[in-house]
PDB file of C-alpha atoms and ligand atoms in Angstrom:
ATOM      1  CA  MET A   1       0.035  -0.295  -0.228  1.00  0.00           C
ATOM      2  CA  SER A   2       2.881   2.280  -0.429  1.00  0.00           C
ATOM      3  CA  TYR A   3       2.679   3.245  -4.006  1.00  0.00           C
ATOM      4  CA  THR A   4      -0.968   3.991  -4.484  1.00  0.00           C
ATOM      5  CA  ASN A   5       0.046   7.749  -4.672  1.00  0.00           C
ATOM      6  CA  SER A   6       3.820   7.307  -6.132  1.00  0.00           C
ATOM      7  CA  ASP A   7       4.156   8.172  -9.845  1.00  0.00           C
ATOM      8  CA  PHE A   8       5.437   4.672 -10.737  1.00  0.00           C
ATOM      9  CA  GLU A   9       8.551   4.980 -12.821  1.00  0.00           C
ATOM     10  CA  PRO A  10      10.209   1.609 -14.524  1.00  0.00           C
ATOM     11  CA  PRO A  11      13.424   0.690 -12.861  1.00  0.00           C
ATOM     12  CA  ARG A  12      16.443   1.496 -14.121  1.00  0.00           C
ATOM     13  CA  PRO A  13      18.782  -0.781 -15.796  1.00  0.00           C
ATOM     14  CA  ARG A  14      21.083  -2.713 -13.014  1.00  0.00           C
ATOM     15  CA  ARG A  15      25.096  -1.933 -13.621  1.00  0.00           C
ATOM     16  CA  SER A  16      27.235  -3.479 -11.012  1.00  0.00           C
ATOM     17  CA  PRO A  17      30.595  -4.234 -12.147  1.00  0.00           C
ATOM     18  CA  LEU A  18      31.959  -5.502  -8.826  1.00  0.00           C
ATOM     19  CA  ARG A  19      28.834  -7.005  -7.385  1.00  0.00           C
ATOM     20  CA  ARG A  20      29.104 -10.725  -5.613  1.00  0.00           C
ATOM     21  CA  PRO A  21      26.768 -12.618  -4.038  1.00  0.00           C
ATOM     22  CA  LEU A  22      26.584 -12.085  -0.770  1.00  0.00           C
ATOM     23  CA  THR A  23      26.701 -15.011   1.841  1.00  0.00           C
ATOM     24  CA  VAL A  24      26.304 -16.338   4.831  1.00  0.00           C
ATOM     25  CA  ALA A  25      29.488 -17.870   4.712  1.00  0.00           C
ATOM     26  CA  VAL A  26      31.382 -14.844   4.121  1.00  0.00           C
ATOM     27  CA  ALA A  27      29.474 -12.328   6.791  1.00  0.00           C
ATOM     28  CA  ALA A  28      29.724 -15.106   9.584  1.00  0.00           C
ATOM     29  CA  LEU A  29      33.561 -15.068   9.410  1.00  0.00           C
ATOM     30  CA  VAL A  30      34.428 -11.333   8.914  1.00  0.00           C
ATOM     31  CA  PRO A  31      31.286  -9.838  11.211  1.00  0.00           C
ATOM     32  CA  GLY A  32      30.878  -6.181  10.541  1.00  0.00           C
ATOM     33  CA  ALA A  33      33.867  -5.944   8.687  1.00  0.00           C
ATOM     34  CA  LEU A  34      33.683  -3.795   5.341  1.00  0.00           C
ATOM     35  CA  LEU A  35      32.893  -6.854   2.920  1.00  0.00           C
ATOM     36  CA  GLY A  36      33.506  -4.897  -0.528  1.00  0.00           C
ATOM     37  CA  TRP A  37      30.255  -6.049  -1.768  1.00  0.00           C
ATOM     38  CA  GLY A  38      29.299  -4.336  -4.935  1.00  0.00           C
ATOM     39  CA  VAL A  39      26.144  -2.256  -5.333  1.00  0.00           C
ATOM     40  CA  TYR A  40      24.168  -1.419  -8.400  1.00  0.00           C
ATOM     41  CA  ALA A  41      21.925   1.952  -8.737  1.00  0.00           C
ATOM     42  CA  ALA A  42      18.224   1.349  -9.245  1.00  0.00           C
ATOM     43  CA  VAL A  43      16.841   4.518  -9.164  1.00  0.00           C
ATOM     44  CA  GLY A  44      13.365   3.426 -10.451  1.00  0.00           C
ATOM     45  CA  GLY A  45      10.456   3.649  -7.594  1.00  0.00           C
ATOM     46  CA  SER A  46       9.043   6.283  -6.392  1.00  0.00           C
ATOM     47  CA  ASP A  47       8.186   5.521  -2.807  1.00  0.00           C
ATOM     48  CA  ASP A  48      10.285   7.960   0.109  1.00  0.00           C
ATOM     49  CA  GLY A  49       9.442   4.627   2.124  1.00  0.00           C
ATOM     50  CA  GLY A  50      12.257   2.831   0.106  1.00  0.00           C
ATOM     51  CA  ASP A  51      10.307  -0.403  -0.659  1.00  0.00           C
ATOM     52  CA  ALA A  52      11.696  -1.434  -4.146  1.00  0.00           C
ATOM     53  CA  ALA A  53      11.434  -0.557  -6.922  1.00  0.00           C
ATOM     54  CA  GLY A  54       9.613  -2.694  -9.912  1.00  0.00           C
ATOM     55  CA  ALA A  55       8.165  -4.154  -7.085  1.00  0.00           C
ATOM     56  CA  ARG A  56       4.709  -2.540  -6.578  1.00  0.00           C
ATOM     57  CA  THR A  57       1.757  -4.711  -5.590  1.00  0.00           C
ATOM     58  CA  SER A  58      -1.979  -3.264  -5.567  1.00  0.00           C
ATOM     59  CA  SER A  59      -3.229  -4.856  -2.296  1.00  0.00           C
ATOM     60  CA  ALA A  60      -5.441  -2.988   0.234  1.00  0.00           C
ATOM     61  CA  ALA A  61      -4.674  -1.383   2.757  1.00  0.00           C
ATOM     62  CA  PRO A  62      -5.858  -2.147   5.847  1.00  0.00           C
ATOM     63  CA  SER A  63      -9.465  -1.000   6.576  1.00  0.00           C
ATOM     64  CA  GLY A  64      -8.863  -0.068  10.043  1.00  0.00           C
ATOM     65  CA  GLY A  65      -5.394   1.068   9.536  1.00  0.00           C
ATOM     66  CA  ALA A  66      -3.538   0.134  12.460  1.00  0.00           C
ATOM     67  CA  ALA A  67      -6.568  -0.553  15.096  1.00  0.00           C
ATOM     68  CA  SER A  68      -7.695  -3.129  13.186  1.00  0.00           C
ATOM     69  CA  ALA A  69      -4.264  -5.525  12.927  1.00  0.00           C
ATOM     70  CA  SER A  70      -3.953  -7.993  15.401  1.00  0.00           C
ATOM     71  CA  ASP A  71      -2.170 -10.288  13.280  1.00  0.00           C
ATOM     72  CA  ASP A  72       0.448  -9.194  15.597  1.00  0.00           C
ATOM     73  CA  ALA A  73      -1.285  -9.437  18.859  1.00  0.00           C
ATOM     74  CA  LYS A  74      -0.951 -12.981  18.813  1.00  0.00           C
ATOM     75  CA  ASP A  75       2.556 -12.947  19.072  1.00  0.00           C
ATOM     76  CA  PRO A  76       2.965 -13.373  22.656  1.00  0.00           C
ATOM     77  CA  SER A  77       6.484 -12.009  22.957  1.00  0.00           C
ATOM     78  CA  ASP A  78       5.062  -8.581  20.919  1.00  0.00           C
ATOM     79  CA  SER A  79       4.622  -6.558  24.080  1.00  0.00           C
ATOM     80  CA  SER A  80       7.803  -6.988  25.138  1.00  0.00           C
ATOM     81  CA  PRO A  81      10.914  -4.735  23.682  1.00  0.00           C
ATOM     82  CA  SER A  82      12.761  -8.208  25.391  1.00  0.00           C
ATOM     83  CA  ALA A  83      11.808 -10.747  23.601  1.00  0.00           C
ATOM     84  CA  GLY A  84      14.883 -12.571  22.060  1.00  0.00           C
ATOM     85  CA  GLY A  85      15.536 -12.966  25.884  1.00  0.00           C
ATOM     86  CA  LYS A  86      18.142 -10.237  26.672  1.00  0.00           C
ATOM     87  CA  PRO A  87      17.006  -7.585  29.217  1.00  0.00           C
ATOM     88  CA  THR A  88      15.974  -4.083  28.157  1.00  0.00           C
ATOM     89  CA  ALA A  89      15.158  -0.805  29.155  1.00  0.00           C
ATOM     90  CA  SER A  90      11.037  -0.058  28.231  1.00  0.00           C
ATOM     91  CA  PRO A  91      10.827   2.047  24.789  1.00  0.00           C
ATOM     92  CA  SER A  92      10.176   5.111  26.574  1.00  0.00           C
ATOM     93  CA  GLU A  93      13.224   4.756  29.246  1.00  0.00           C
ATOM     94  CA  SER A  94      16.352   6.278  28.403  1.00  0.00           C
ATOM     95  CA  ALA A  95      19.361   3.812  29.299  1.00  0.00           C
ATOM     96  CA  PRO A  96      21.532   5.895  32.090  1.00  0.00           C
ATOM     97  CA  ALA A  97      23.350   2.386  32.319  1.00  0.00           C
ATOM     98  CA  GLY A  98      24.861   2.542  29.005  1.00  0.00           C
ATOM     99  CA  ALA A  99      26.024   6.402  29.239  1.00  0.00           C
ATOM    100  CA  SER A 100      29.684   4.845  29.548  1.00  0.00           C
ATOM    101  CA  GLY A 101      28.961   2.426  27.113  1.00  0.00           C
ATOM    102  CA  PRO A 102      31.559   2.162  24.066  1.00  0.00           C
ATOM    103  CA  LEU A 103      29.167   4.496  21.864  1.00  0.00           C
ATOM    104  CA  LYS A 104      29.287   6.921  24.638  1.00  0.00           C
ATOM    105  CA  GLY A 105      29.073  10.592  22.851  1.00  0.00           C
ATOM    106  CA  LYS A 106      27.907   8.909  19.533  1.00  0.00           C
ATOM    107  CA  VAL A 107      24.289  10.389  18.520  1.00  0.00           C
ATOM    108  CA  VAL A 108      22.017   7.803  15.925  1.00  0.00           C
ATOM    109  CA  VAL A 109      18.466   8.634  14.879  1.00  0.00           C
ATOM    110  CA  ILE A 110      16.419   6.155  14.311  1.00  0.00           C
ATOM    111  CA  ASP A 111      13.510   6.689  11.231  1.00  0.00           C
ATOM    112  CA  PRO A 112      10.882   4.260  11.799  1.00  0.00           C
ATOM    113  CA  GLY A 113       9.170   4.532   8.524  1.00  0.00           C
ATOM    114  CA  HIS A 114       5.438   5.739   7.822  1.00  0.00           C
ATOM    115  CA  ASN A 115       3.301   6.535  10.688  1.00  0.00           C
ATOM    116  CA  PRO A 116       0.350   3.882  11.749  1.00  0.00           C
ATOM    117  CA  GLY A 117      -2.037   7.450  11.680  1.00  0.00           C
ATOM    118  CA  ASN A 118      -1.238   7.711   7.760  1.00  0.00           C
ATOM    119  CA  PHE A 119      -3.997   5.338   6.782  1.00  0.00           C
ATOM    120  CA  GLN A 120      -6.293   8.469   8.443  1.00  0.00           C
ATOM    121  CA  HIS A 121      -3.953  11.325   6.915  1.00  0.00           C
ATOM    122  CA  THR A 122      -4.082  10.819   3.423  1.00  0.00           C
ATOM    123  CA  SER A 123      -5.145  14.491   2.306  1.00  0.00           C
ATOM    124  CA  GLU A 124      -1.925  15.707   4.715  1.00  0.00           C
ATOM    125  CA  ILE A 125       0.819  13.087   3.875  1.00  0.00           C
ATOM    126  CA  ASN A 126      -0.052  13.164  -0.279  1.00  0.00           C
ATOM    127  CA  ARG A 127       1.241  17.057  -0.183  1.00  0.00           C
ATOM    128  CA  LYS A 128       4.042  17.373  -2.183  1.00  0.00           C
ATOM    129  CA  VAL A 129       7.511  18.465  -0.709  1.00  0.00           C
ATOM    130  CA  ASN A 130      11.064  19.238  -2.279  1.00  0.00           C
ATOM    131  CA  VAL A 131      13.182  16.274  -2.043  1.00  0.00           C
ATOM    132  CA  GLY A 132      15.887  17.736  -3.786  1.00  0.00           C
ATOM    133  CA  THR A 133      15.588  16.040  -7.028  1.00  0.00           C
ATOM    134  CA  HIS A 134      11.685  16.534  -7.283  1.00  0.00           C
ATOM    135  CA  TRP A 135       8.766  16.702  -5.501  1.00  0.00           C
ATOM    136  CA  LYS A 136       6.995  14.041  -4.347  1.00  0.00           C
ATOM    137  CA  GLU A 137       4.476  13.095  -1.381  1.00  0.00           C
ATOM    138  CA  CYS A 138       4.968  14.158   2.420  1.00  0.00           C
ATOM    139  CA  ASP A 139       4.703  10.306   3.211  1.00  0.00           C
ATOM    140  CA  THR A 140       3.548   7.264   2.425  1.00  0.00           C
ATOM    141  CA  THR A 141       0.599   4.800   4.528  1.00  0.00           C
ATOM    142  CA  GLY A 142       3.724   1.953   4.057  1.00  0.00           C
ATOM    143  CA  THR A 143       2.502  -2.020   3.295  1.00  0.00           C
ATOM    144  CA  ALA A 144       1.365  -4.303   5.420  1.00  0.00           C
ATOM    145  CA  THR A 145       0.321  -7.711   5.669  1.00  0.00           C
ATOM    146  CA  ASN A 146      -2.860  -9.655   4.116  1.00  0.00           C
ATOM    147  CA  ALA A 147      -3.872 -10.161   7.338  1.00  0.00           C
ATOM    148  CA  GLY A 148      -3.297  -6.494   8.060  1.00  0.00           C
ATOM    149  CA  TYR A 149      -0.171  -6.070  10.385  1.00  0.00           C
ATOM    150  CA  PRO A 150       1.099  -2.925   9.051  1.00  0.00           C
ATOM    151  CA  GLU A 151       4.848  -1.774   8.209  1.00  0.00           C
ATOM    152  CA  ALA A 152       4.379   1.504  10.355  1.00  0.00           C
ATOM    153  CA  LYS A 153       3.574  -0.597  13.535  1.00  0.00           C
ATOM    154  CA  PHE A 154       6.423  -2.876  12.744  1.00  0.00           C
ATOM    155  CA  THR A 155       9.082  -0.433  11.931  1.00  0.00           C
ATOM    156  CA  LEU A 156       7.852   1.077  15.539  1.00  0.00           C
ATOM    157  CA  ASP A 157       8.579  -2.095  17.357  1.00  0.00           C
ATOM    158  CA  VAL A 158      11.795  -2.693  15.655  1.00  0.00           C
ATOM    159  CA  ALA A 159      12.710   0.712  16.042  1.00  0.00           C
ATOM    160  CA  HIS A 160      12.207   0.509  19.812  1.00  0.00           C
ATOM    161  CA  ARG A 161      14.014  -2.649  20.306  1.00  0.00           C
ATOM    162  CA  LEU A 162      16.923  -0.805  18.007  1.00  0.00           C
ATOM    163  CA  ARG A 163      16.961   1.665  20.296  1.00  0.00           C
ATOM    164  CA  THR A 164      17.630   0.053  23.872  1.00  0.00           C
ATOM    165  CA  LEU A 165      20.287  -2.000  21.993  1.00  0.00           C
ATOM    166  CA  LEU A 166      22.115   1.097  21.158  1.00  0.00           C
ATOM    167  CA  GLU A 167      21.566   3.125  24.373  1.00  0.00           C
ATOM    168  CA  GLU A 168      22.660   0.246  26.177  1.00  0.00           C
ATOM    169  CA  GLN A 169      26.185   0.475  24.441  1.00  0.00           C
ATOM    170  CA  GLY A 170      25.833   4.720  25.204  1.00  0.00           C
ATOM    171  CA  ALA A 171      24.661   6.100  22.261  1.00  0.00           C
ATOM    172  CA  THR A 172      22.383   9.011  22.753  1.00  0.00           C
ATOM    173  CA  VAL A 173      19.009   7.805  20.603  1.00  0.00           C
ATOM    174  CA  LYS A 174      16.537  10.205  18.928  1.00  0.00           C
ATOM    175  CA  LEU A 175      13.829   8.526  17.157  1.00  0.00           C
ATOM    176  CA  THR A 176      11.769  10.478  14.053  1.00  0.00           C
ATOM    177  CA  GLN A 177       8.635   9.646  15.135  1.00  0.00           C
ATOM    178  CA  ASP A 178       7.664   7.393  18.082  1.00  0.00           C
ATOM    179  CA  GLY A 179       3.504   7.174  17.749  1.00  0.00           C
ATOM    180  CA  ASP A 180       3.347  10.306  19.090  1.00  0.00           C
ATOM    181  CA  ARG A 181       1.874  12.387  16.127  1.00  0.00           C
ATOM    182  CA  ALA A 182      -0.983  11.836  13.862  1.00  0.00           C
ATOM    183  CA  TYR A 183       1.018  11.005  10.816  1.00  0.00           C
ATOM    184  CA  GLY A 184       3.756  11.816   9.187  1.00  0.00           C
ATOM    185  CA  PRO A 185       6.906  13.391   9.452  1.00  0.00           C
ATOM    186  CA  CYS A 186       6.955  14.214   6.245  1.00  0.00           C
ATOM    187  CA  VAL A 187      10.214  12.629   3.762  1.00  0.00           C
ATOM    188  CA  ASP A 188      12.008  16.155   3.839  1.00  0.00           C
ATOM    189  CA  GLU A 189      11.621  16.506   8.015  1.00  0.00           C
ATOM    190  CA  ARG A 190      12.828  12.938   8.389  1.00  0.00           C
ATOM    191  CA  ALA A 191      15.746  13.598   7.175  1.00  0.00           C
ATOM    192  CA  ARG A 192      16.122  16.942   8.668  1.00  0.00           C
ATOM    193  CA  ILE A 193      16.009  15.421  12.329  1.00  0.00           C
ATOM    194  CA  GLY A 194      19.273  13.398  11.611  1.00  0.00           C
ATOM    195  CA  ASN A 195      21.196  16.740  10.147  1.00  0.00           C
ATOM    196  CA  GLU A 196      19.807  18.624  12.737  1.00  0.00           C
ATOM    197  CA  ALA A 197      21.041  16.160  15.848  1.00  0.00           C
ATOM    198  CA  ASP A 198      24.280  16.065  13.976  1.00  0.00           C
ATOM    199  CA  ALA A 199      23.787  11.983  13.786  1.00  0.00           C
ATOM    200  CA  ASP A 200      26.888   9.673  13.894  1.00  0.00           C
ATOM    201  CA  ALA A 201      24.711   7.245  12.103  1.00  0.00           C
ATOM    202  CA  ALA A 202      20.979   7.408  10.678  1.00  0.00           C
ATOM    203  CA  ILE A 203      18.871   4.290   9.682  1.00  0.00           C
ATOM    204  CA  SER A 204      15.501   4.230   8.727  1.00  0.00           C
ATOM    205  CA  ILE A 205      13.418   1.325   9.331  1.00  0.00           C
ATOM    206  CA  HIS A 206      11.366  -0.310   6.624  1.00  0.00           C
ATOM    207  CA  ALA A 207       9.383  -3.422   5.219  1.00  0.00           C
ATOM    208  CA  ASP A 208       8.384  -4.056   1.991  1.00  0.00           C
ATOM    209  CA  GLY A 209       5.240  -4.632  -0.194  1.00  0.00           C
ATOM    210  CA  SER A 210       6.385  -6.949  -3.397  1.00  0.00           C
ATOM    211  CA  GLY A 211       4.946  -9.599  -5.084  1.00  0.00           C
ATOM    212  CA  ALA A 212       4.832 -13.571  -3.204  1.00  0.00           C
ATOM    213  CA  GLY A 213       7.737 -15.276  -3.841  1.00  0.00           C
ATOM    214  CA  ASN A 214       9.833 -11.896  -3.371  1.00  0.00           C
ATOM    215  CA  ARG A 215      11.922 -12.548  -0.143  1.00  0.00           C
ATOM    216  CA  GLY A 216      14.602 -11.190   2.138  1.00  0.00           C
ATOM    217  CA  PHE A 217      15.916  -8.203   3.240  1.00  0.00           C
ATOM    218  CA  HIS A 218      18.116  -5.245   1.731  1.00  0.00           C
ATOM    219  CA  VAL A 219      19.806  -2.303   2.645  1.00  0.00           C
ATOM    220  CA  ILE A 220      19.640   1.073   0.722  1.00  0.00           C
ATOM    221  CA  LEU A 221      22.282   3.546   0.097  1.00  0.00           C
ATOM    222  CA  PRO A 222      22.102   6.779  -1.342  1.00  0.00           C
ATOM    223  CA  GLY A 223      23.554   7.360  -4.629  1.00  0.00           C
ATOM    224  CA  ALA A 224      25.628  10.619  -5.278  1.00  0.00           C
ATOM    225  CA  VAL A 225      23.229  13.248  -5.653  1.00  0.00           C
ATOM    226  CA  HIS A 226      23.747  17.284  -5.982  1.00  0.00           C
ATOM    227  CA  ASP A 227      20.909  18.760  -7.075  1.00  0.00           C
ATOM    228  CA  GLY A 228      18.628  21.489  -5.317  1.00  0.00           C
ATOM    229  CA  ASP A 229      18.627  21.296  -1.759  1.00  0.00           C
ATOM    230  CA  ALA A 230      19.966  17.781  -1.720  1.00  0.00           C
ATOM    231  CA  ASP A 231      23.698  16.737  -1.788  1.00  0.00           C
ATOM    232  CA  THR A 232      24.976  13.636  -0.810  1.00  0.00           C
ATOM    233  CA  ARG A 233      28.283  13.564  -2.204  1.00  0.00           C
ATOM    234  CA  ALA A 234      29.779  13.499   0.920  1.00  0.00           C
ATOM    235  CA  ILE A 235      27.353  10.839   2.699  1.00  0.00           C
ATOM    236  CA  VAL A 236      28.056   8.498   0.087  1.00  0.00           C
ATOM    237  CA  ALA A 237      31.288   6.802   1.017  1.00  0.00           C
ATOM    238  CA  PRO A 238      30.221   6.451   5.075  1.00  0.00           C
ATOM    239  CA  SER A 239      26.854   5.746   4.003  1.00  0.00           C
ATOM    240  CA  ALA A 240      28.173   2.529   2.188  1.00  0.00           C
ATOM    241  CA  GLU A 241      29.780   1.503   4.604  1.00  0.00           C
ATOM    242  CA  LEU A 242      27.043   1.640   7.696  1.00  0.00           C
ATOM    243  CA  GLY A 243      24.787  -0.261   4.975  1.00  0.00           C
ATOM    244  CA  GLU A 244      27.692  -2.915   4.329  1.00  0.00           C
ATOM    245  CA  ARG A 245      28.227  -3.435   8.191  1.00  0.00           C
ATOM    246  CA  VAL A 246      24.308  -2.925   8.402  1.00  0.00           C
ATOM    247  CA  ALA A 247      23.864  -5.925   6.245  1.00  0.00           C
ATOM    248  CA  GLY A 248      26.815  -8.486   6.789  1.00  0.00           C
ATOM    249  CA  ASN A 249      25.187  -8.060  10.995  1.00  0.00           C
ATOM    250  CA  PHE A 250      21.936  -8.468  10.033  1.00  0.00           C
ATOM    251  CA  LEU A 251      22.287 -11.676   8.014  1.00  0.00           C
ATOM    252  CA  ARG A 252      24.160 -13.030  10.391  1.00  0.00           C
ATOM    253  CA  ALA A 253      21.669 -12.009  13.055  1.00  0.00           C
ATOM    254  CA  THR A 254      18.772 -12.955  11.887  1.00  0.00           C
ATOM    255  CA  GLY A 255      19.732 -16.076   9.350  1.00  0.00           C
ATOM    256  CA  SER A 256      17.626 -14.268   7.054  1.00  0.00           C
ATOM    257  CA  ALA A 257      19.078 -13.781   3.414  1.00  0.00           C
ATOM    258  CA  PRO A 258      19.524 -11.210   1.054  1.00  0.00           C
ATOM    259  CA  SER A 259      16.615 -10.143  -1.173  1.00  0.00           C
ATOM    260  CA  ASN A 260      16.083 -12.380  -4.289  1.00  0.00           C
ATOM    261  CA  TYR A 261      14.410  -9.660  -6.134  1.00  0.00           C
ATOM    262  CA  VAL A 262      16.520  -6.684  -6.171  1.00  0.00           C
ATOM    263  CA  GLY A 263      20.159  -6.268  -5.086  1.00  0.00           C
ATOM    264  CA  ASP A 264      21.301  -9.302  -7.459  1.00  0.00           C
ATOM    265  CA  GLY A 265      22.237 -11.300  -4.281  1.00  0.00           C
ATOM    266  CA  THR A 266      23.966  -8.723  -2.031  1.00  0.00           C
ATOM    267  CA  GLY A 267      21.155  -7.009  -0.356  1.00  0.00           C
ATOM    268  CA  LEU A 268      22.675  -4.052  -0.962  1.00  0.00           C
ATOM    269  CA  VAL A 269      21.071  -1.277  -3.323  1.00  0.00           C
ATOM    270  CA  THR A 270      21.326   1.895  -3.966  1.00  0.00           C
ATOM    271  CA  ARG A 271      19.322   4.913  -4.831  1.00  0.00           C
ATOM    272  CA  THR A 272      18.994   8.157  -5.670  1.00  0.00           C
ATOM    273  CA  ASP A 273      15.035   8.774  -5.371  1.00  0.00           C
ATOM    274  CA  LEU A 274      14.716   8.798  -2.124  1.00  0.00           C
ATOM    275  CA  GLY A 275      13.989  12.051  -0.539  1.00  0.00           C
ATOM    276  CA  GLY A 276      14.867  10.858   3.610  1.00  0.00           C
ATOM    277  CA  LEU A 277      18.614   9.764   1.392  1.00  0.00           C
ATOM    278  CA  ASN A 278      18.688  12.547  -0.443  1.00  0.00           C
ATOM    279  CA  LEU A 279      18.330  15.431   1.678  1.00  0.00           C
ATOM    280  CA  SER A 280      20.123  13.473   4.462  1.00  0.00           C
ATOM    281  CA  THR A 281      23.851  15.219   5.474  1.00  0.00           C
ATOM    282  CA  VAL A 282      24.767  12.080   8.379  1.00  0.00           C
ATOM    283  CA  PRO A 283      25.753   8.754   7.496  1.00  0.00           C
ATOM    284  CA  LYS A 284      22.084   7.355   6.669  1.00  0.00           C
ATOM    285  CA  VAL A 285      20.590   3.977   5.204  1.00  0.00           C
ATOM    286  CA  PHE A 286      17.619   2.419   4.598  1.00  0.00           C
ATOM    287  CA  ILE A 287      16.644  -1.380   5.563  1.00  0.00           C
ATOM    288  CA  GLU A 288      13.768  -2.850   4.153  1.00  0.00           C
ATOM    289  CA  CYS A 289      13.940  -5.835   6.419  1.00  0.00           C
ATOM    290  CA  GLY A 290      11.629  -8.808   4.172  1.00  0.00           C
ATOM    291  CA  ASN A 291       8.738  -8.405   2.176  1.00  0.00           C
ATOM    292  CA  MET A 292       4.980  -7.915   3.522  1.00  0.00           C
ATOM    293  CA  ARG A 293       3.450  -9.895   0.911  1.00  0.00           C
ATOM    294  CA  ASP A 294       5.284 -13.296   0.784  1.00  0.00           C
ATOM    295  CA  ASP A 295       4.024 -15.839   4.163  1.00  0.00           C
ATOM    296  CA  LYS A 296       7.445 -16.897   4.766  1.00  0.00           C
ATOM    297  CA  ASP A 297       8.487 -13.176   5.235  1.00  0.00           C
ATOM    298  CA  VAL A 298       6.026 -12.221   7.036  1.00  0.00           C
ATOM    299  CA  ALA A 299       6.448 -15.401   9.454  1.00  0.00           C
ATOM    300  CA  GLN A 300       9.610 -13.824  10.473  1.00  0.00           C
ATOM    301  CA  LEU A 301       8.353 -10.116  10.283  1.00  0.00           C
ATOM    302  CA  THR A 302       5.419 -11.297  12.618  1.00  0.00           C
ATOM    303  CA  SER A 303       7.647 -12.992  15.067  1.00  0.00           C
ATOM    304  CA  GLY A 304       9.021 -10.710  17.863  1.00  0.00           C
ATOM    305  CA  THR A 305      11.839 -13.221  18.660  1.00  0.00           C
ATOM    306  CA  TRP A 306      12.901 -12.442  15.001  1.00  0.00           C
ATOM    307  CA  ARG A 307      12.463  -9.037  15.392  1.00  0.00           C
ATOM    308  CA  GLN A 308      14.906  -8.543  18.293  1.00  0.00           C
ATOM    309  CA  LYS A 309      17.666 -10.849  16.263  1.00  0.00           C
ATOM    310  CA  ALA A 310      16.925  -7.944  13.287  1.00  0.00           C
ATOM    311  CA  ALA A 311      17.118  -4.983  15.915  1.00  0.00           C
ATOM    312  CA  GLN A 312      20.026  -6.984  16.640  1.00  0.00           C
ATOM    313  CA  GLY A 313      21.837  -7.188  13.931  1.00  0.00           C
ATOM    314  CA  MET A 314      20.823  -3.523  13.028  1.00  0.00           C
ATOM    315  CA  SER A 315      22.806  -2.715  15.933  1.00  0.00           C
ATOM    316  CA  GLU A 316      25.672  -4.963  15.974  1.00  0.00           C
ATOM    317  CA  GLY A 317      25.889  -3.005  12.245  1.00  0.00           C
ATOM    318  CA  ILE A 318      26.133   0.294  13.874  1.00  0.00           C
ATOM    319  CA  VAL A 319      27.977  -0.494  16.225  1.00  0.00           C
ATOM    320  CA  SER A 320      30.531  -1.634  14.212  1.00  0.00           C
ATOM    321  CA  PHE A 321      30.855   1.548  12.102  1.00  0.00           C
ATOM    322  CA  LEU A 322      30.790   3.936  15.029  1.00  0.00           C
ATOM    323  CA  ARG A 323      33.392   2.265  16.459  1.00  0.00           C
ATOM    324  CA  GLY A 324      35.261   1.881  13.170  1.00  0.00           C
TER     325      GLY A 324
HETATM  326 ZN1   ZN B   1       8.150   1.575   3.606  1.00  0.00          ZN
END
């Protein structure tokens, strides 16, 4: 449902002279390392949720938005960010115990993609904002599973888990939204929050809405953009390093495979059409954790235990990046 208001474009040809398939073995042997994966430029798609180009669906939104979603509630571990076994603070708490951790002094901005309230504010989120290269919708609703578990609820849950883990490492963590506003923020504001926080790293969390059979995760890296208010040239290299570390650790922590429908097995995709990346002046990546339209991926995405692993992988990737 990310795409209803999007100006669809066909995906562009993929080019990746350096690409190599991402394998579990490599990531397991070199956890957190800069693995040197190739990437390809995919500047198709228009949904600033990051959801993959060339994988559009027209499935209906959950009729009642977040309030009607119930599959997640069936997961006994859903209500606790500590699912996965590790005791954690509640999402609303800061983590003074970690103030002296290895990430002391580091700022991480987490952007939970979309907003559970976007379904009720379509006129507001359809308003166009300037993303440097072009104008596009303020925000999108995000996708949902066929059973009605919204992407926006998934992204907030993973963001809370990730925040807890990073705070345990001593990081200062800021969320772009915490279910505390009616809709949005717009994609330009999501980028601005990271910029104004002078974040050392920023990550936007999503799940994709592709066709059944399309599976796996991918991390989206900013391509070089210098147009209007957008200038990503300074963040392309550090963002690639951040993204490679996140992808490698995500793979290892979750056991999930890289996307089988974008990225040519690398788990990495470079895009230049996303305002959340184009307008960032700090190292930033998006992660599409899986496909909410594939039953096997959904079994993972709706599991609190799996989401904890996902957050753990992201955290370890970010920690690795920030510690150098
Ligand atoms: Zn999304």
